[in-house]
mmCIF file of C-alpha atoms in Angstrom:
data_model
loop_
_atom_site.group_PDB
_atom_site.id
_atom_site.type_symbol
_atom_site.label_atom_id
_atom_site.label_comp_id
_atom_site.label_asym_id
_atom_site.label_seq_id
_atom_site.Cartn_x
_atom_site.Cartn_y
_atom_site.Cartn_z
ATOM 1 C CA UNK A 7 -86.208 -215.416 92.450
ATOM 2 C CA UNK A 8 -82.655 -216.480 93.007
ATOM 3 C CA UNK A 9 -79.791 -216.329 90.513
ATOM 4 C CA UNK A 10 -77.414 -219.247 89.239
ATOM 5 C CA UNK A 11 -74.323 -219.124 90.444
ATOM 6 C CA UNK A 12 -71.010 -218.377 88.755
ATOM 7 C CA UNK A 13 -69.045 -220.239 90.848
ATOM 8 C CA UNK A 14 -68.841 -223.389 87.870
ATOM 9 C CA UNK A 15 -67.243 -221.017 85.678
ATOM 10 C CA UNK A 16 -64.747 -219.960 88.146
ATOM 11 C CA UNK A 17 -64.215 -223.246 89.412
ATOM 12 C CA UNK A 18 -63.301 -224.477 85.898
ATOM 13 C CA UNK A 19 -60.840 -221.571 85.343
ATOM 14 C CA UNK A 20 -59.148 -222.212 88.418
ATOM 15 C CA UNK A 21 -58.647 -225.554 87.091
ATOM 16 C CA UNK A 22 -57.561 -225.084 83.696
ATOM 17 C CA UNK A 23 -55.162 -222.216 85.024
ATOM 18 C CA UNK A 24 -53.341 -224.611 87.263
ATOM 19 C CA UNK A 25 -53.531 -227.794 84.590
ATOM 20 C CA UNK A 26 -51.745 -225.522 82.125
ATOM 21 C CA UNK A 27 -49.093 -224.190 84.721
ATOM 22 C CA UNK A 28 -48.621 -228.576 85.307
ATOM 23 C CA UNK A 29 -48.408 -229.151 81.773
ATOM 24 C CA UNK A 30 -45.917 -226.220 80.987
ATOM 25 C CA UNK A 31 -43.932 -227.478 84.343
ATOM 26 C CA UNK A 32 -44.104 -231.042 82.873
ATOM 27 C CA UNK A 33 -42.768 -230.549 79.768
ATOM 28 C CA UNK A 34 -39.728 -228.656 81.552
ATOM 29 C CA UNK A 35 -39.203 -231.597 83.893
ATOM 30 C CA UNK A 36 -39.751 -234.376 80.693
ATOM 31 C CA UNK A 37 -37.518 -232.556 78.229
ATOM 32 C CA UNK A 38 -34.715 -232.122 80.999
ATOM 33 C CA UNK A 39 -34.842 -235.918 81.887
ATOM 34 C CA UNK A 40 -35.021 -237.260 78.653
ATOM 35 C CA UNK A 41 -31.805 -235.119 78.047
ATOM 36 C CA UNK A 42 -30.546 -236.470 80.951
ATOM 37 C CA UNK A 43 -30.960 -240.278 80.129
ATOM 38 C CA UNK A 44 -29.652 -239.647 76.514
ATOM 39 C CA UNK A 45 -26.401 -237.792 77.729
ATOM 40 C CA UNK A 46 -26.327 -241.053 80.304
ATOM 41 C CA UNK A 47 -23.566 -243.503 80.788
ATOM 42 C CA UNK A 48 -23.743 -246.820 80.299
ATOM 43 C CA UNK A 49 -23.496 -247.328 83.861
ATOM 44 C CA UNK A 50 -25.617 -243.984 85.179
ATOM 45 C CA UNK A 51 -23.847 -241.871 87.916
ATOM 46 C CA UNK A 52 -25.299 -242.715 91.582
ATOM 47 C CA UNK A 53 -26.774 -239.260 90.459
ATOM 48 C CA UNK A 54 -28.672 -240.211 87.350
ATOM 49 C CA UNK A 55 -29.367 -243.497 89.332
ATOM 50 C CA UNK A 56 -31.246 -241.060 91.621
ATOM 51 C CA UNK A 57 -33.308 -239.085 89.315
ATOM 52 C CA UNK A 58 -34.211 -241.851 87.325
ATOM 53 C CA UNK A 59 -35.397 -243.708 90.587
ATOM 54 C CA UNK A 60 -37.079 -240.382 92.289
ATOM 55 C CA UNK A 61 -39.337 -240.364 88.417
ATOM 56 C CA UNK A 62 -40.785 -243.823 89.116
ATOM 57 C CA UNK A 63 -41.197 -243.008 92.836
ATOM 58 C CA UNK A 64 -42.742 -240.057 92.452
ATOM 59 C CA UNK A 65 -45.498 -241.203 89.779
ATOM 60 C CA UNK A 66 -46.117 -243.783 92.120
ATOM 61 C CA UNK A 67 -46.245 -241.094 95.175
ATOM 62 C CA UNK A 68 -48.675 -238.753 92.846
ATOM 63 C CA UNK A 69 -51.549 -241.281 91.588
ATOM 64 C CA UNK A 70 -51.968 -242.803 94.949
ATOM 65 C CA UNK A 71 -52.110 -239.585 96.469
ATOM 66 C CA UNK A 72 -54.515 -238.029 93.743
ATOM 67 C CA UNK A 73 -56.411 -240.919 94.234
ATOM 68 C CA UNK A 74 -56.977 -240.651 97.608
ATOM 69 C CA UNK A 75 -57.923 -237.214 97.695
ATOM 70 C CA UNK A 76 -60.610 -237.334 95.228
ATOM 71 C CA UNK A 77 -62.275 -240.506 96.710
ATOM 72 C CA UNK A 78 -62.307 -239.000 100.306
ATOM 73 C CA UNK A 79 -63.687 -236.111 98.604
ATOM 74 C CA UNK A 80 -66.184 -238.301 96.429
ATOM 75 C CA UNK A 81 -67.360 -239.514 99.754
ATOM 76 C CA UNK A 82 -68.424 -236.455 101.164
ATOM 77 C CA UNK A 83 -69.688 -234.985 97.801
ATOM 78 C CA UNK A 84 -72.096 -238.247 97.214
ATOM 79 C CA UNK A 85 -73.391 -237.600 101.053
ATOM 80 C CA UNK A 86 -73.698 -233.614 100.675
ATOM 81 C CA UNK A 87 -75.362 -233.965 96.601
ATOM 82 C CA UNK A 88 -77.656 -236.639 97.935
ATOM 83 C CA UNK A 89 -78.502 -235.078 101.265
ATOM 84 C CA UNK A 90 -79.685 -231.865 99.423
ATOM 85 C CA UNK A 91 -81.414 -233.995 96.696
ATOM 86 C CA UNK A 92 -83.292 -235.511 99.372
ATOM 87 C CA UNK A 93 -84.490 -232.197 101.512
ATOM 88 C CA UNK A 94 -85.060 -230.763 97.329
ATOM 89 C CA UNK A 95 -87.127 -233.417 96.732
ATOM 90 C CA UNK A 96 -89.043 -233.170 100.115
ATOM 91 C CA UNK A 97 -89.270 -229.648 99.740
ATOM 92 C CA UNK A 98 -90.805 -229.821 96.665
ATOM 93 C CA UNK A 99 -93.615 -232.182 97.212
ATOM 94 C CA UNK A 100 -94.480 -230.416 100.334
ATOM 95 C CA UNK A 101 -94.627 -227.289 97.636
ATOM 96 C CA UNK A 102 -96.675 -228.819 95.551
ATOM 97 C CA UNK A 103 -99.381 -230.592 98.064
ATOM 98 C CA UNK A 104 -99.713 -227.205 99.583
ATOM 99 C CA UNK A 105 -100.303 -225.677 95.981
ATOM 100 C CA UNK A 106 -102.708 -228.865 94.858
ATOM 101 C CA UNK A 107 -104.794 -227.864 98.286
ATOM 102 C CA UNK A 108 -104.830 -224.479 97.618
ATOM 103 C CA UNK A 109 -108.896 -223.473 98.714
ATOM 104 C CA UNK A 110 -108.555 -219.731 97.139
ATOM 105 C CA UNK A 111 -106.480 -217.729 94.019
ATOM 106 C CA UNK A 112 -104.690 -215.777 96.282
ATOM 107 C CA UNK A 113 -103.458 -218.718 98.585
ATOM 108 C CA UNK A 114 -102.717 -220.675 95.256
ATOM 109 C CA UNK A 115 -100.458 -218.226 94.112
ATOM 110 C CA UNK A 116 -98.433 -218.045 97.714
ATOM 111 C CA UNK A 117 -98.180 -222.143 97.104
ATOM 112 C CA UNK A 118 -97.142 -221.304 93.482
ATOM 113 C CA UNK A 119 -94.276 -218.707 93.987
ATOM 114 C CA UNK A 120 -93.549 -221.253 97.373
ATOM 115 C CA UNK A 121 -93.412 -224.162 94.453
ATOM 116 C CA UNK A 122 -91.229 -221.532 92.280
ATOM 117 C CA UNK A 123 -88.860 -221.152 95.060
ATOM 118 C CA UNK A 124 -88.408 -224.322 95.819
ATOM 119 C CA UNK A 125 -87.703 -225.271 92.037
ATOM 120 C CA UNK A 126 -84.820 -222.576 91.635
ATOM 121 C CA UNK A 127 -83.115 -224.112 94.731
ATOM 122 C CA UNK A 128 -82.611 -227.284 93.230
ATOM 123 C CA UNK A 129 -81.877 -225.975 89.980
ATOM 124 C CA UNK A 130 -79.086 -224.062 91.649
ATOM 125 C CA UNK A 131 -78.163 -227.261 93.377
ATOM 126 C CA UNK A 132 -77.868 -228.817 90.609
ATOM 127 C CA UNK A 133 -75.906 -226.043 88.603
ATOM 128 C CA UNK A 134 -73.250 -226.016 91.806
ATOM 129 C CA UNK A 135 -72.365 -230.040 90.644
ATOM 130 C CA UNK A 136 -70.507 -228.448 87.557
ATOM 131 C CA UNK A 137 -68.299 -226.592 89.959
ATOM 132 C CA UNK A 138 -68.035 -230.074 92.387
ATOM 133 C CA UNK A 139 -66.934 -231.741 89.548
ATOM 134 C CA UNK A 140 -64.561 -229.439 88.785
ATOM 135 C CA UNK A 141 -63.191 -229.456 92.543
ATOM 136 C CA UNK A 142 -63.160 -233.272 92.260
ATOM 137 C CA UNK A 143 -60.809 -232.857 89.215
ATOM 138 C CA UNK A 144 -58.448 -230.396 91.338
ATOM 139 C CA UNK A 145 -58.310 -232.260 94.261
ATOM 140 C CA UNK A 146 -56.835 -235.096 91.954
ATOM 141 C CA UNK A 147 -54.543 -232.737 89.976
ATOM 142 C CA UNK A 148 -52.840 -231.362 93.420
ATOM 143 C CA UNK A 149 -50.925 -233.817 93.674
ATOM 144 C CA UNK A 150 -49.585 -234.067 90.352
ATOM 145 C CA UNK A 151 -49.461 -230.350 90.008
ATOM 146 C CA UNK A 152 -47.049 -229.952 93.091
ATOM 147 C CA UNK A 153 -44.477 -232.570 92.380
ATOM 148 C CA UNK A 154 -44.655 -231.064 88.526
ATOM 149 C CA UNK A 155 -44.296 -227.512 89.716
ATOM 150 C CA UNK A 156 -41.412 -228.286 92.443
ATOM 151 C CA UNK A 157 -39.363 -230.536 89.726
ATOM 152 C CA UNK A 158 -39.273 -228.048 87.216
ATOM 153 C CA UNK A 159 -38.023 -225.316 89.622
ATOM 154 C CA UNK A 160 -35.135 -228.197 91.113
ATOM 155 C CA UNK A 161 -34.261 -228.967 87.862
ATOM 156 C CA UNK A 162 -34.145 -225.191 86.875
ATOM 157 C CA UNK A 163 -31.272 -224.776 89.560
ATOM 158 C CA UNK A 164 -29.545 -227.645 88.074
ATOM 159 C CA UNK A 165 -28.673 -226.300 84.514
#
């Protein structure tokens, strides 16, 4: 018999791990900003003029970026999930003719642990979406994370 997999749980770490580095990065970059536009002129320096421009831009840069990766990976994820729900279900009813034709005990219960077999690999299949959704989620957070990350360490060298 074949065991779930841990890679969900991993795969969820890994992603609240780099959402909290982000957020902690964020709040660096926001608070350092809003100081920024507070201690402003009336008339911004061409360098407040910049920063506040590069924020816009960069949101901008980030969602159609994030976007973008997770649909192109959405794509491929629908095709691979419903490609192996397709040979799983196939597999399966081949399992279970075989075990429904059975003409002794003993070749009934190769058809059953076949059947059993066959059941555990979807299950598993269907476990490993947890950890696809979770790589869905990072490939949209990349984006955001990165630009976060990087601002927070420019704006570091800054003070």
């Amino acid at each position: 018999m074949t065991q779930l997999p841990l890679n969900p749980f991993f795969a969820w770490t890994s992603l609240a791990l780099k959402s909290s580095e982000m957020l902690m990065a964020s709040a660096e970059v926001i608070t350092h900003r809003v100081n920024r536009m507070a201690n402003a002129d009336a008339i911004p320096s061409a360098e407040d003029q910049r920063e506040f421009t590069l924020m816009g831009q960069e949101k901008l840069e980030a969602g159609t970026e994030s976007l973008m990766a997770m649909s192109q990976y959405w794509m491929n994820l629908n095709h691979e999930v419903s490609t192996q729900a397709f040979h799983n279900m196939m597999d399966m009813g081949h399992s279970l003719t075989a075990l429904a034709t059975s003409r002794s005990a003993a070749e009934a219960l190769t058809h059953q642990a076949r059947l059993a077999d066959s059941v555990m690999r979807g299950v598993n299949h269907a476990a490993d979406l947890s950890g696809k959704a979770a790589a869905l989620t990072e490939h949209g957070l990349k984006p955001v994370h990165s630009r976060a990350v990087a601002n927070a360490k420019r704006l570091k060298k800054r003070k």
